[in-house]
Structures are given as structure tokens and as C-alpha cells.
Amino acid sequence: MNRERLQADLDMGQEQYVAAWRELHRFGYVSSAELRRLVVER
């Protein structure tokens, strides 16, 4: 995983990042690893 690319994606897709976090939180997954995995897959 390219760390710089991930950071750029997060900067450009703040809404998507928040939506992913809320989706994970709803199911009880709040670890940063799970969050990053979901963001990368989308």
C-alpha cells in the first residue's frame, strides 16, 4: 500500500472517509487498520 497515495485519497475524499468510518463504527469496527483497508478497497 502506498502511504502517500492513501493520504492523498483521504485529503481528496474526506466525505468518503467519514462515510467509511461511520459504516465501520455502525458494525463495531473502529480500528485504524480496518478503516484504512475499507478506504483502500473503495
Short mmCIF file of N, CA and C in Angstrom, two decimals, residues 11-32:
data_model
loop_
_atom_site.label_atom_id
_atom_site.label_comp_id
_atom_site.label_asym_id
_atom_site.label_seq_id
_atom_site.Cartn_x
_atom_site.Cartn_y
_atom_site.Cartn_z
N ASP A 11 -7.29 13.05 1.67
CA ASP A 11 -7.43 14.51 1.56
C ASP A 11 -8.47 14.86 0.50
N MET A 12 -8.50 14.09 -0.59
CA MET A 12 -9.40 14.40 -1.69
C MET A 12 -10.80 13.83 -1.46
N GLY A 13 -10.90 12.82 -0.61
CA GLY A 13 -12.19 12.19 -0.40
C GLY A 13 -12.60 12.21 1.06
N GLN A 14 -12.63 13.39 1.65
CA GLN A 14 -12.95 13.49 3.08
C GLN A 14 -14.33 12.91 3.38
N GLU A 15 -15.30 13.22 2.53
CA GLU A 15 -16.66 12.71 2.75
C GLU A 15 -16.68 11.19 2.71
N GLN A 16 -15.96 10.63 1.74
CA GLN A 16 -15.91 9.17 1.60
C GLN A 16 -15.26 8.55 2.83
N TYR A 17 -14.21 9.23 3.33
CA TYR A 17 -13.51 8.74 4.52
C TYR A 17 -14.44 8.71 5.72
N VAL A 18 -15.18 9.80 5.90
CA VAL A 18 -16.12 9.89 7.02
C VAL A 18 -17.22 8.85 6.88
N ALA A 19 -17.71 8.68 5.66
CA ALA A 19 -18.78 7.70 5.43
C ALA A 19 -18.27 6.29 5.75
N ALA A 20 -17.04 6.01 5.36
CA ALA A 20 -16.46 4.69 5.63
C ALA A 20 -16.30 4.48 7.13
N TRP A 21 -15.86 5.54 7.84
CA TRP A 21 -15.68 5.44 9.29
C TRP A 21 -17.01 5.18 9.97
N ARG A 22 -18.04 5.90 9.54
CA ARG A 22 -19.36 5.71 10.15
C ARG A 22 -19.89 4.31 9.87
N GLU A 23 -19.63 3.81 8.67
CA GLU A 23 -20.09 2.46 8.32
C GLU A 23 -19.40 1.43 9.20
N LEU A 24 -18.09 1.60 9.39
CA LEU A 24 -17.35 0.67 10.25
C LEU A 24 -17.83 0.78 11.69
N HIS A 25 -18.03 2.00 12.15
CA HIS A 25 -18.44 2.23 13.53
C HIS A 25 -19.80 1.58 13.79
N ARG A 26 -20.68 1.65 12.80
CA ARG A 26 -22.02 1.07 12.93
C ARG A 26 -21.91 -0.44 13.16
N PHE A 27 -20.90 -1.07 12.55
CA PHE A 27 -20.73 -2.52 12.71
C PHE A 27 -19.74 -2.87 13.81
N GLY A 28 -19.20 -1.84 14.47
CA GLY A 28 -18.31 -2.10 15.60
C GLY A 28 -16.84 -2.18 15.24
N TYR A 29 -16.49 -1.88 13.98
CA TYR A 29 -15.08 -1.91 13.60
C TYR A 29 -14.54 -0.49 13.60
N VAL A 30 -13.74 -0.16 14.58
CA VAL A 30 -13.24 1.21 14.70
C VAL A 30 -11.71 1.25 14.67
N SER A 31 -11.07 0.11 14.42
CA SER A 31 -9.61 0.10 14.37
C SER A 31 -9.12 0.80 13.11
N SER A 32 -7.99 1.48 13.20
CA SER A 32 -7.45 2.22 12.07
C SER A 32 -7.11 1.28 10.91
#
